[in-house]
Short mmCIF file of C-alpha atoms (C1' of nucleotides) in Angstrom, two decimals:
data_model
loop_
_atom_site.label_atom_id
_atom_site.label_comp_id
_atom_site.label_asym_id
_atom_site.label_seq_id
_atom_site.Cartn_x
_atom_site.Cartn_y
_atom_site.Cartn_z
CA MET A 1 29.91 110.12 -218.89
CA GLY A 2 29.00 106.45 -219.09
CA LYS A 3 31.96 104.09 -219.13
CA LEU A 4 30.61 101.69 -221.70
CA ASP A 5 33.00 99.81 -223.96
CA PHE A 6 31.53 99.61 -227.38
CA SER A 7 32.60 96.68 -229.45
CA PRO A 8 33.50 97.50 -233.03
CA ILE A 9 30.56 97.27 -235.39
CA ALA A 10 30.40 94.34 -237.73
CA ASP A 11 32.22 94.43 -241.02
CA THR A 12 29.53 95.28 -243.48
CA THR A 13 31.34 94.35 -246.63
CA ARG A 14 30.00 91.53 -248.71
CA ARG A 15 33.52 90.19 -248.91
CA ALA A 16 33.71 89.60 -245.17
CA GLU A 17 30.39 87.80 -245.13
CA ILE A 18 31.37 85.64 -248.06
CA VAL A 19 34.59 84.69 -246.31
CA ALA A 20 32.65 83.66 -243.25
CA LEU A 21 30.15 81.65 -245.28
CA LEU A 22 32.78 79.85 -247.31
CA ARG A 23 34.98 79.16 -244.33
CA ARG A 24 32.12 77.65 -242.44
CA ALA A 25 31.12 75.53 -245.43
CA ILE A 26 34.64 74.19 -245.70
CA LEU A 27 35.32 73.63 -242.03
CA THR A 28 32.05 71.82 -241.48
CA GLY A 29 32.73 69.60 -244.44
CA GLN A 30 29.87 70.81 -246.62
CA LEU A 31 32.53 71.46 -249.19
CA GLU A 32 34.64 68.36 -249.58
CA PRO A 33 38.43 68.30 -249.94
CA GLY A 34 39.55 68.53 -253.53
CA GLN A 35 36.26 69.95 -254.66
CA LYS A 36 36.33 72.76 -257.15
CA LEU A 37 34.61 76.05 -256.38
CA ASN A 38 32.75 77.35 -259.40
CA GLU A 39 32.77 81.12 -259.17
CA LEU A 40 29.75 81.75 -261.34
CA ARG A 41 27.54 79.27 -259.54
CA ILE A 42 28.54 80.36 -256.04
CA ALA A 43 28.15 84.01 -256.95
CA GLU A 44 24.67 83.32 -258.25
CA GLN A 45 23.69 81.37 -255.16
CA MET A 46 24.94 84.10 -252.87
CA ARG A 47 23.46 86.85 -255.05
CA VAL A 48 26.73 88.71 -255.31
CA SER A 49 29.06 89.47 -258.16
CA ARG A 50 32.27 87.61 -258.71
CA ALA A 51 34.51 90.47 -257.57
CA PRO A 52 33.94 90.21 -253.80
CA LEU A 53 33.69 86.45 -254.10
CA ARG A 54 37.08 86.22 -255.74
CA GLU A 55 38.61 88.51 -253.15
CA ALA A 56 37.16 86.30 -250.44
CA MET A 57 38.63 83.24 -252.11
CA ARG A 58 42.06 84.85 -252.22
CA GLU A 59 41.87 85.32 -248.48
CA LEU A 60 40.98 81.69 -247.91
CA VAL A 61 43.76 80.60 -250.20
CA GLN A 62 46.22 82.50 -248.05
CA GLU A 63 44.51 81.09 -245.00
CA GLY A 64 45.52 77.69 -246.27
CA ILE A 65 42.18 75.96 -246.71
CA LEU A 66 41.80 76.67 -250.41
CA THR A 67 44.32 76.26 -253.19
CA SER A 68 44.32 78.04 -256.51
CA ILE A 69 45.61 77.07 -259.92
CA PRO A 70 45.64 79.90 -262.47
CA TYR A 71 43.05 79.49 -265.20
CA ALA A 72 42.08 76.11 -263.76
CA GLY A 73 40.17 76.96 -260.63
CA THR A 74 40.15 77.18 -256.87
CA PHE A 75 39.82 74.00 -254.86
CA VAL A 76 39.35 72.95 -251.28
CA ILE A 77 42.72 71.66 -250.12
CA ASP A 78 43.32 67.96 -250.22
CA VAL A 79 43.84 66.26 -246.91
CA THR A 80 46.92 64.11 -246.79
CA ALA A 81 48.01 62.01 -243.86
CA LYS A 82 51.33 63.81 -243.98
CA ASP A 83 49.63 67.17 -243.60
CA ILE A 84 47.74 66.01 -240.56
CA ASP A 85 50.89 64.56 -239.09
CA ASP A 86 52.83 67.74 -239.74
CA ALA A 87 50.11 69.95 -238.34
CA TYR A 88 49.84 67.92 -235.17
CA SER A 89 53.51 67.72 -234.47
CA LEU A 90 53.80 71.46 -234.89
CA ASN A 91 50.77 71.94 -232.72
CA LYS A 92 52.47 70.07 -229.92
CA VAL A 93 55.42 72.42 -230.00
CA LEU A 94 53.18 75.47 -230.08
CA ASP A 95 51.14 74.11 -227.21
CA GLU A 96 54.17 73.75 -225.02
CA PHE A 97 55.21 77.28 -225.82
CA ALA A 98 51.75 78.70 -225.24
CA ILE A 99 51.48 77.00 -221.86
CA GLU A 100 54.87 78.34 -220.91
CA LEU A 101 53.89 81.90 -221.82
CA THR A 102 50.46 81.72 -220.30
CA TRP A 103 51.54 80.06 -217.09
CA LYS A 104 52.56 83.13 -215.16
CA LEU A 105 49.69 85.18 -216.57
CA ARG A 106 46.95 82.92 -215.24
CA ASP A 107 44.53 84.65 -212.92
CA GLN A 108 40.96 84.41 -211.72
CA ARG A 109 39.58 85.57 -215.06
CA PHE A 110 41.61 82.94 -216.85
CA PHE A 111 40.25 80.14 -214.72
CA ALA A 112 36.73 81.42 -215.10
CA GLU A 113 37.04 81.55 -218.87
CA LEU A 114 38.61 78.11 -218.85
CA ASP A 115 35.61 76.72 -217.00
CA ARG A 116 33.20 78.54 -219.27
CA ARG A 117 34.70 77.04 -222.40
CA HIS A 118 34.97 73.65 -220.84
CA GLU A 119 31.29 73.86 -220.00
CA ALA A 120 30.52 74.78 -223.61
CA VAL A 121 32.22 71.62 -224.81
CA LYS A 122 30.27 69.50 -222.37
CA GLN A 123 27.05 71.16 -223.45
CA ALA A 124 27.76 70.47 -227.12
CA THR A 125 28.58 66.90 -226.19
CA ARG A 126 25.27 66.51 -224.40
CA ASP A 127 23.49 67.99 -227.42
CA LEU A 128 25.19 65.47 -229.70
CA ASP A 129 26.15 68.42 -231.91
CA THR A 130 29.40 67.17 -233.39
CA THR A 131 30.17 70.28 -235.39
CA ARG A 132 29.73 72.51 -232.39
CA GLN A 133 31.65 70.05 -230.27
CA ILE A 134 34.69 70.41 -232.49
CA GLU A 135 34.28 74.15 -232.50
CA THR A 136 34.05 74.47 -228.73
CA ALA A 137 36.87 72.01 -228.12
CA LEU A 138 39.17 74.09 -230.31
CA GLN A 139 38.06 77.23 -228.51
CA LEU A 140 38.88 75.62 -225.20
CA HIS A 141 42.22 74.64 -226.58
CA GLY A 142 42.78 78.14 -227.92
CA LEU A 143 42.49 79.89 -224.59
CA ILE A 144 46.14 79.39 -223.75
CA TYR A 145 47.01 81.07 -227.02
CA GLU A 146 44.73 84.02 -226.48
CA TRP A 147 46.10 84.40 -223.00
CA SER A 148 49.74 84.05 -223.96
CA ASP A 149 49.97 87.72 -224.91
CA ASN A 150 51.84 86.86 -228.07
CA SER A 151 49.80 87.97 -231.06
CA VAL A 152 52.05 86.25 -233.57
CA LEU A 153 51.71 82.96 -231.76
CA LEU A 154 47.95 83.36 -231.56
CA GLU A 155 47.71 84.13 -235.24
CA THR A 156 49.88 81.16 -236.10
CA TRP A 157 47.72 78.85 -234.06
CA GLN A 158 44.55 80.20 -235.60
CA ARG A 159 45.84 79.36 -239.04
CA LEU A 160 46.67 75.89 -237.88
CA THR A 161 43.27 75.61 -236.28
CA SER A 162 41.45 76.13 -239.54
CA ARG A 163 42.99 72.98 -240.90
CA LEU A 164 42.69 71.01 -237.73
CA GLN A 165 39.01 71.83 -237.60
CA MET A 166 38.64 70.69 -241.17
CA TYR A 167 40.40 67.44 -240.45
CA PHE A 168 38.27 66.82 -237.40
CA ALA A 169 35.09 67.55 -239.29
CA LEU A 170 36.07 65.06 -241.95
CA HIS A 171 36.75 62.50 -239.34
CA GLN A 172 33.47 63.01 -237.58
CA HIS A 173 31.60 62.90 -240.86
CA ALA A 174 33.26 59.63 -241.71
CA ARG A 175 32.43 57.63 -238.66
CA ASN A 176 28.72 57.82 -238.14
CA GLU A 177 29.02 57.25 -234.42
CA PRO A 178 27.85 60.32 -232.59
CA VAL A 179 30.57 61.38 -230.17
CA PRO A 180 32.74 60.23 -227.33
CA ALA A 181 30.64 60.51 -224.24
CA GLU A 182 33.42 60.76 -221.69
CA ASP A 183 34.96 64.09 -220.93
CA VAL A 184 38.42 63.98 -222.41
CA HIS A 185 39.24 67.54 -221.37
CA GLU A 186 38.77 67.07 -217.65
CA THR A 187 42.45 66.38 -216.99
CA TYR A 188 43.60 69.13 -219.32
CA VAL A 189 41.59 71.76 -217.49
CA ARG A 190 42.64 70.47 -214.08
CA LEU A 191 46.32 70.56 -214.98
CA LEU A 192 46.03 74.09 -216.36
CA LYS A 193 44.67 75.12 -212.99
CA GLY A 194 47.40 73.31 -211.08
CA LYS A 195 50.96 74.16 -210.16
CA ASP A 196 52.98 71.76 -212.29
CA MET A 197 53.66 73.41 -215.61
CA ARG A 198 55.67 70.49 -216.94
CA ALA A 199 52.81 68.14 -216.23
CA ALA A 200 50.42 70.39 -218.14
CA GLN A 201 52.79 70.51 -221.09
CA ARG A 202 53.24 66.78 -221.03
CA HIS A 203 49.52 66.21 -220.97
CA ALA A 204 48.97 68.58 -223.85
CA ARG A 205 51.09 66.27 -225.94
CA GLU A 206 49.39 63.11 -224.85
CA HIS A 207 45.92 64.53 -225.04
CA ILE A 208 46.47 65.49 -228.62
CA ASP A 209 47.63 62.02 -229.36
CA LEU A 210 44.34 60.65 -228.13
CA ASP A 211 42.37 60.08 -231.29
CA PHE A 212 45.21 61.10 -233.50
CA GLU A 213 45.86 57.57 -234.65
CA GLU A 214 42.25 57.15 -235.62
CA LEU A 215 42.30 60.38 -237.56
CA LEU A 216 45.48 59.38 -239.34
CA ALA A 217 44.07 56.02 -240.30
CA TYR A 218 41.06 57.73 -241.79
CA ALA A 219 43.24 60.16 -243.70
CA ARG A 220 45.22 57.27 -245.15
CA SER A 221 42.06 55.56 -246.28
CA LEU A 222 41.04 58.81 -247.96
CA GLU A 223 44.34 58.92 -249.77
CA GLN A 224 43.95 55.45 -251.13
CA ARG A 225 40.54 56.34 -252.43
CA ALA A 226 41.96 59.53 -253.89
CA SER A 227 44.86 57.86 -255.65
CA LYS A 228 42.39 55.74 -257.53
CA GLY A 229 40.19 58.54 -258.84
CA ALA A 230 42.80 61.24 -258.68
CA ARG A 231 42.24 62.37 -262.21
CA ALA A 232 38.53 62.94 -261.72
CA ASP A 233 39.11 64.93 -258.56
CA ARG A 234 41.60 67.23 -260.15
CA ALA A 235 39.31 68.08 -263.01
CA GLY A 236 36.56 69.03 -260.63
CA HIS A 237 34.32 66.20 -261.64
CA ALA A 238 30.70 66.68 -260.69
CA ARG A 239 30.65 64.10 -257.96
CA GLY A 240 29.46 66.17 -255.08
CA ARG A 241 27.34 69.24 -255.43
CA PRO A 242 27.97 72.19 -253.09
CA GLU A 243 25.19 72.61 -250.60
CA GLY A 244 23.91 76.08 -251.24
CA GLY A 245 23.57 78.30 -248.20
CA MET B 1 65.10 59.92 -272.64
CA GLY B 2 66.78 62.73 -270.76
CA LYS B 3 65.86 63.01 -267.12
CA LEU B 4 65.37 66.74 -267.01
CA ASP B 5 63.38 68.30 -264.18
CA PHE B 6 61.37 71.14 -265.57
CA SER B 7 60.57 73.89 -263.16
CA PRO B 8 56.97 75.08 -263.23
CA ILE B 9 56.42 77.92 -265.65
CA ALA B 10 55.91 81.35 -264.22
CA ASP B 11 52.48 82.37 -262.99
CA THR B 12 51.14 84.39 -265.85
CA THR B 13 48.44 86.21 -263.96
CA ARG B 14 48.78 89.89 -263.32
CA ARG B 15 47.71 89.23 -259.76
CA ALA B 16 50.77 87.12 -259.02
CA GLU B 17 53.10 89.72 -260.42
CA ILE B 18 51.42 92.47 -258.48
CA VAL B 19 51.78 90.44 -255.30
CA ALA B 20 55.47 90.02 -255.94
CA LEU B 21 55.95 93.71 -256.70
CA LEU B 22 54.06 94.89 -253.65
CA ARG B 23 55.71 92.38 -251.35
CA ARG B 24 59.12 93.45 -252.48
CA ALA B 25 58.25 97.11 -252.06
CA ILE B 26 57.11 96.47 -248.53
CA LEU B 27 59.89 94.15 -247.46
CA THR B 28 62.58 96.45 -248.76
CA GLY B 29 61.04 99.39 -246.98
CA GLN B 30 60.05 101.33 -250.08
CA LEU B 31 56.60 101.36 -248.60
CA GLU B 32 56.81 102.52 -245.01
CA PRO B 33 54.88 101.04 -242.09
CA GLY B 34 51.52 102.66 -241.59
CA GLN B 35 51.48 104.03 -245.10
CA LYS B 36 48.22 103.86 -246.97
CA LEU B 37 48.04 102.17 -250.35
CA ASN B 38 45.94 104.17 -252.76
CA GLU B 39 44.36 101.71 -255.16
CA LEU B 40 43.74 104.11 -257.98
CA ARG B 41 47.24 105.50 -257.98
CA ILE B 42 48.98 102.14 -257.72
CA ALA B 43 46.76 100.66 -260.42
CA GLU B 44 47.65 103.53 -262.71
CA GLN B 45 51.34 103.21 -262.02
CA MET B 46 51.30 99.48 -262.69
CA ARG B 47 49.01 99.88 -265.71
CA VAL B 48 46.49 97.37 -264.41
CA SER B 49 42.93 97.64 -263.29
CA ARG B 50 41.94 97.66 -259.65
CA ALA B 51 40.50 94.13 -259.69
CA PRO B 52 43.76 92.15 -259.74
CA LEU B 53 45.38 94.78 -257.54
CA ARG B 54 42.72 94.39 -254.89
CA GLU B 55 42.99 90.61 -255.03
CA ALA B 56 46.72 90.91 -254.58
CA MET B 57 46.20 93.17 -251.61
CA ARG B 58 43.86 90.65 -250.00
CA GLU B 59 46.61 88.06 -250.23
CA LEU B 60 49.12 90.33 -248.57
CA VAL B 61 46.63 91.18 -245.86
CA GLN B 62 46.32 87.50 -245.08
CA GLU B 63 50.06 87.20 -245.32
CA GLY B 64 50.23 89.63 -242.45
CA ILE B 65 52.17 92.52 -243.93
CA LEU B 66 49.16 94.63 -244.87
CA THR B 67 46.11 95.49 -242.85
CA SER B 68 42.74 96.52 -244.18
CA ILE B 69 39.98 98.67 -242.76
CA PRO B 70 36.71 98.58 -244.73
CA TYR B 71 35.98 101.77 -246.59
CA ALA B 72 39.05 103.38 -245.07
CA GLY B 73 41.91 101.75 -246.90
CA THR B 74 44.69 99.21 -246.83
CA PHE B 75 47.86 100.02 -244.92
CA VAL B 76 51.31 98.61 -244.43
CA ILE B 77 51.33 97.08 -240.95
CA ASP B 78 52.70 99.14 -238.15
CA VAL B 79 55.81 97.81 -236.48
CA THR B 80 55.52 97.66 -232.74
CA ALA B 81 58.27 96.57 -230.41
CA LYS B 82 55.90 94.00 -229.02
CA ASP B 83 55.36 92.49 -232.44
CA ILE B 84 59.07 92.13 -232.99
CA ASP B 85 59.49 90.63 -229.57
CA ASP B 86 56.65 88.19 -230.16
CA ALA B 87 57.91 87.19 -233.58
CA TYR B 88 61.41 86.56 -232.31
CA SER B 89 60.40 84.53 -229.32
CA LEU B 90 58.24 82.35 -231.51
CA ASN B 91 61.02 82.09 -234.03
CA LYS B 92 63.28 80.66 -231.38
CA VAL B 93 60.82 77.90 -230.62
CA LEU B 94 60.34 77.11 -234.28
CA ASP B 95 64.08 77.06 -234.83
CA GLU B 96 64.59 74.48 -232.14
CA PHE B 97 61.86 72.34 -233.64
CA ALA B 98 63.18 72.70 -237.17
CA ILE B 99 66.68 71.71 -236.10
CA GLU B 100 65.29 68.70 -234.32
CA LEU B 101 63.38 67.55 -237.38
CA THR B 102 66.15 68.29 -239.82
CA TRP B 103 68.90 66.79 -237.75
CA LYS B 104 68.53 63.17 -238.81
CA LEU B 105 67.75 64.15 -242.41
CA ARG B 106 71.03 65.96 -242.98
CA ASP B 107 73.10 64.54 -245.80
CA GLN B 108 75.70 65.58 -248.32
CA ARG B 109 73.23 67.63 -250.31
CA PHE B 110 72.16 69.45 -247.18
CA PHE B 111 75.71 70.42 -246.30
CA ALA B 112 76.37 71.52 -249.85
CA GLU B 113 73.29 73.71 -249.91
CA LEU B 114 74.20 75.08 -246.52
CA ASP B 115 77.58 76.14 -247.81
CA ARG B 116 76.06 77.59 -250.95
CA ARG B 117 73.70 79.82 -249.03
CA HIS B 118 76.36 80.77 -246.57
CA GLU B 119 78.51 81.83 -249.47
CA ALA B 120 75.65 83.91 -250.86
CA VAL B 121 75.44 85.82 -247.60
CA LYS B 122 79.16 86.47 -247.61
CA GLN B 123 79.00 87.64 -251.19
CA ALA B 124 76.19 90.08 -250.42
CA THR B 125 78.20 91.29 -247.45
CA ARG B 126 81.23 91.91 -249.65
CA ASP B 127 79.01 93.75 -252.13
CA LEU B 128 77.67 95.97 -249.35
CA ASP B 129 74.18 95.14 -250.63
CA THR B 130 72.19 95.36 -247.43
CA THR B 131 68.88 94.35 -248.93
CA ARG B 132 70.33 91.27 -250.53
CA GLN B 133 72.25 90.54 -247.37
CA ILE B 134 69.02 90.34 -245.39
CA GLU B 135 67.47 88.22 -248.09
CA THR B 136 70.30 85.73 -248.24
CA ALA B 137 70.66 85.55 -244.48
CA LEU B 138 67.01 84.61 -244.17
CA GLN B 139 67.42 82.05 -246.92
CA LEU B 140 70.35 80.53 -245.07
CA HIS B 141 68.28 80.47 -241.96
CA GLY B 142 65.37 78.93 -243.85
CA LEU B 143 67.24 75.86 -244.99
CA ILE B 144 66.50 73.93 -241.83
CA TYR B 145 62.82 74.59 -242.42
CA GLU B 146 62.89 73.50 -246.03
CA TRP B 147 64.77 70.41 -245.02
CA SER B 148 62.58 69.54 -242.08
CA ASP B 149 60.06 67.78 -244.29
CA ASN B 150 57.19 69.47 -242.48
CA SER B 151 55.28 71.65 -244.91
CA VAL B 152 53.16 73.26 -242.23
CA LEU B 153 56.23 74.27 -240.29
CA LEU B 154 57.85 75.64 -243.41
CA GLU B 155 54.78 77.65 -244.29
CA THR B 156 54.55 79.00 -240.77
CA TRP B 157 58.13 80.11 -240.85
CA GLN B 158 57.73 81.74 -244.23
CA ARG B 159 54.90 83.86 -242.89
CA LEU B 160 57.05 84.86 -239.97
CA THR B 161 59.92 85.60 -242.31
CA SER B 162 57.96 88.19 -244.22
CA ARG B 163 57.70 90.28 -241.11
CA LEU B 164 61.20 89.60 -239.91
CA GLN B 165 62.52 90.71 -243.25
CA MET B 166 60.47 93.87 -243.00
CA TYR B 167 61.77 94.58 -239.54
CA PHE B 168 65.32 94.02 -240.62
CA ALA B 169 64.93 96.25 -243.62
CA LEU B 170 63.59 99.02 -241.44
CA HIS B 171 66.50 98.60 -239.14
CA GLN B 172 69.05 98.71 -241.89
CA HIS B 173 67.43 101.75 -243.42
CA ALA B 174 67.56 103.51 -240.10
CA ARG B 175 71.22 103.16 -239.32
CA ASN B 176 73.15 104.40 -242.28
CA GLU B 177 76.15 102.27 -241.47
CA PRO B 178 76.67 99.72 -244.18
CA VAL B 179 76.84 96.29 -242.60
CA PRO B 180 78.61 94.19 -240.03
CA ALA B 181 81.75 92.99 -241.69
CA GLU B 182 82.37 89.94 -239.54
CA ASP B 183 80.73 86.68 -240.46
CA VAL B 184 78.09 86.10 -237.84
CA HIS B 185 76.87 82.88 -239.43
CA GLU B 186 80.16 81.02 -239.26
CA THR B 187 79.35 79.32 -235.98
CA TYR B 188 75.78 78.58 -236.97
CA VAL B 189 76.86 76.72 -240.09
CA ARG B 190 79.60 74.86 -238.26
CA LEU B 191 77.25 73.67 -235.56
CA LEU B 192 74.69 72.52 -238.10
CA LYS B 193 77.38 70.37 -239.62
CA GLY B 194 78.47 69.00 -236.26
CA LYS B 195 77.21 66.25 -234.03
CA ASP B 196 75.81 68.14 -231.06
CA MET B 197 72.19 68.93 -231.78
CA ARG B 198 71.63 70.63 -228.45
CA ALA B 199 74.54 72.95 -229.12
CA ALA B 200 73.07 73.90 -232.47
CA GLN B 201 69.71 74.62 -230.92
CA ARG B 202 71.31 76.65 -228.19
CA HIS B 203 73.27 78.69 -230.67
CA ALA B 204 70.20 79.35 -232.78
CA ARG B 205 68.71 81.10 -229.78
CA GLU B 206 71.77 83.13 -229.01
CA HIS B 207 72.50 84.02 -232.59
CA ILE B 208 69.06 85.44 -232.96
CA ASP B 209 69.58 87.52 -229.89
CA LEU B 210 72.60 89.11 -231.45
CA ASP B 211 71.32 92.40 -232.77
CA PHE B 212 67.89 91.87 -231.38
CA GLU B 213 68.33 94.49 -228.71
CA GLU B 214 69.37 97.03 -231.26
CA LEU B 215 66.36 96.25 -233.41
CA LEU B 216 64.05 96.53 -230.43
CA ALA B 217 65.48 99.88 -229.43
CA TYR B 218 64.89 101.14 -232.93
CA ALA B 219 61.32 99.87 -232.91
CA ARG B 220 60.66 101.64 -229.64
CA SER B 221 61.99 104.90 -231.04
CA LEU B 222 59.64 104.44 -233.99
CA GLU B 223 56.74 104.00 -231.63
CA GLN B 224 57.51 107.19 -229.80
CA ARG B 225 57.65 109.06 -233.03
CA ALA B 226 54.33 107.53 -234.03
CA SER B 227 52.57 108.46 -230.82
CA LYS B 228 53.66 112.04 -231.31
CA GLY B 229 52.71 112.27 -234.94
CA ALA B 230 49.29 110.71 -234.46
CA ARG B 231 48.47 111.67 -237.97
CA ALA B 232 47.32 108.54 -239.73
CA ASP B 233 45.88 106.76 -236.71
CA ARG B 234 42.36 108.06 -236.94
CA ALA B 235 41.19 104.51 -237.47
CA GLY B 236 42.96 103.57 -234.27
CA HIS B 237 45.24 100.94 -235.69
CA ALA B 238 48.34 102.56 -234.30
CA ARG B 239 47.06 102.68 -230.76
CA GLY B 240 47.29 100.04 -228.11
CA ARG B 241 45.69 96.74 -228.92
CA PRO B 242 42.86 95.99 -226.53
CA GLU B 243 42.33 92.50 -227.82
CA GLY B 244 43.18 89.41 -225.85
CA GLY B 245 40.37 87.56 -224.08
"C1'" DG C 1 41.15 52.66 -285.06
"C1'" DA C 2 44.83 56.14 -283.81
"C1'" DC C 3 46.10 60.75 -283.71
"C1'" DA C 4 46.73 65.69 -284.50
"C1'" DA C 5 44.23 70.06 -285.65
"C1'" DG C 6 40.68 72.82 -284.83
"C1'" DC C 7 36.33 74.24 -283.18
"C1'" DA C 8 32.75 75.09 -279.53
"C1'" DG C 9 31.56 75.63 -274.59
"C1'" DA C 10 32.61 76.71 -270.16
"C1'" DT C 11 35.44 79.00 -266.73
"C1'" DT C 12 38.79 82.12 -265.04
"C1'" DG C 13 41.25 86.71 -265.39
"C1'" DT C 14 40.72 91.54 -266.26
"C1'" DC C 15 38.57 95.87 -267.29
"C1'" DG C 16 35.84 100.20 -266.97
"C1'" DA C 17 31.86 102.19 -264.76
"C1'" DC C 18 28.66 102.84 -261.01
"C1'" DA C 19 27.17 102.73 -256.05
"C1'" DA C 20 28.27 103.12 -251.16
"C1'" DT C 21 30.94 105.16 -247.81
"C1'" DC C 22 34.27 108.09 -245.64
"C1'" DT C 23 36.68 112.64 -244.89
"C1'" DA C 24 37.02 117.35 -244.75
"C1'" DA C 25 35.39 121.81 -245.39
"C1'" DC C 26 31.81 125.05 -244.71
"C1'" DA C 27 27.45 127.20 -243.22
"C1'" DA C 28 23.68 127.70 -239.75
"C1'" DG C 29 22.11 127.91 -235.24
"C1'" DA C 30 22.51 127.81 -230.07
"C1'" DT D 1 32.92 129.51 -229.65
"C1'" DC D 2 31.06 125.28 -230.00
"C1'" DT D 3 28.05 122.15 -232.03
"C1'" DT D 4 25.31 120.30 -235.73
"C1'" DG D 5 23.76 119.63 -240.47
"C1'" DT D 6 25.06 119.83 -245.26
"C1'" DT D 7 27.70 119.42 -249.18
"C1'" DA D 8 31.52 118.26 -252.34
"C1'" DG D 9 35.39 115.53 -253.28
"C1'" DA D 10 37.96 111.47 -252.96
"C1'" DT D 11 38.34 106.57 -252.13
"C1'" DT D 12 36.70 102.02 -251.50
"C1'" DG D 13 33.24 98.30 -252.60
"C1'" DT D 14 30.56 96.13 -256.14
"C1'" DC D 15 28.75 95.15 -260.63
"C1'" DG D 16 28.20 93.59 -265.47
"C1'" DA D 17 30.75 92.79 -269.67
"C1'" DC D 18 34.76 91.46 -272.30
"C1'" DA D 19 39.24 88.99 -273.08
"C1'" DA D 20 42.29 85.05 -272.22
"C1'" DT D 21 42.69 80.41 -271.26
"C1'" DC D 22 41.48 75.66 -270.51
"C1'" DT D 23 38.75 71.36 -271.55
"C1'" DG D 24 36.44 68.18 -274.28
"C1'" DC D 25 34.53 67.01 -278.54
"C1'" DT D 26 34.48 66.75 -283.39
"C1'" DT D 27 36.66 66.40 -287.76
"C1'" DG D 28 39.82 65.05 -291.08
"C1'" DT D 29 43.71 62.29 -292.34
"C1'" DC D 30 46.53 58.24 -292.31
#
DNA sequence: GACAAGCAGATTGTCGACAATCTAACAAGA
DNA sequence: TCTTGTTAGATTGTCGACAATCTGCTTGTC
């Protein structure tokens, strides 16, 4: 008998596909923070009924990237500087923990996967594909969580990641510059391969701090803009149209 | 003009009420781990249609206390010893962080609230109300998170709490003994009022460890029973988890 | 002109029915 | 006996329509 490991077949429910579509639209910034999601219009565009769409939206609400107000609508979450700050400071703590757990589980496969993901980031950087660069960088970062053998920790980080990715995407959208050319993950990878766990943990903190200040500054500027036209945002004013699929 | 703070009016959607009902049923152990939720039957019992019920279920799936398999059904999550272990070890880390953040924000109101919640636990203990005892103990524990002024951390902990509460409820259901009569939170409260942050953090770890072993042992016995029964695991969600890399 | 009441329009929440899929039982064939 | 194909029943996934609610505009009154 052949010893082939079959991977589970794809979820064939419309709901799952809608979730994926919406999540991508949000995390890449096609749907802007604060924007209202009109169920009828989205359902029409996707050629589905509102039932699976609404179920998908509930999932994303619980995932933390949408927020829902009964009888008013469902909106992409607003990005506040405080949120970013909170998320990052928590991320630091989780990183330290993940490194600690992963440390003694590192093996040849871990290092290989680490290199593979690092390479993916560098490739995306060369391609000047900012969206993919964010994606791959977070995947590189996520390896220590996947390897930590703590499913609750992994799940927690993945939730956090959704927002972080959204924040990053916003940031990248804002500044038109393409991308940082230098490889900011070189040290991170090297330390994860090394023998000094403390050093790796320390670097994880500092590395995160890298363009944190820039991101925060951008978030604050967003807030100022928001506080001016707050009323219009809340009502779902037709400022930006959702880019259909 | 009177300076009255109005609390937000209750969510008037059926969905929200269904979520609350289901969550309570799960966290109190009325719905057992691994049990399937039949949509038609539950909808009939609650006198609602399946639409809001299904949306509610999606929320609880994302909340981590239900799990869904397309075209097969939605089930209460299975409790594995590993899950409990993972949740607790993460909880320790979060506790340390929460104490650190809260420490310099403590004030008179904090201490008052601390005492109030502590009193609630003692009251539930006197009343021999195990369910409420778990509830109040977790609320006491949650104060440092609410006070930490980090919404992401709070949210993370609340997700974790759902499961912890479920685990505790299971445990309490299992052993028919009423409750521990001694006040296990006395030291915790005292240290949170004191001046030695490190001591408080240290105690948080040890306090958690208190009946952890007992809970783990119970979870392991559950697993053995499950592996024998092998009745509802046709979808494979009770088996080992081959995820990871 | 200011302001409350009330009327449309649009949008969300909910319902009942239908379609797609799974499970289990049973028959046919090797 | 074991396997395979078929069928019936039950359950989940999806749809279109209706009810409840919100928003903005109009109207009438002062």
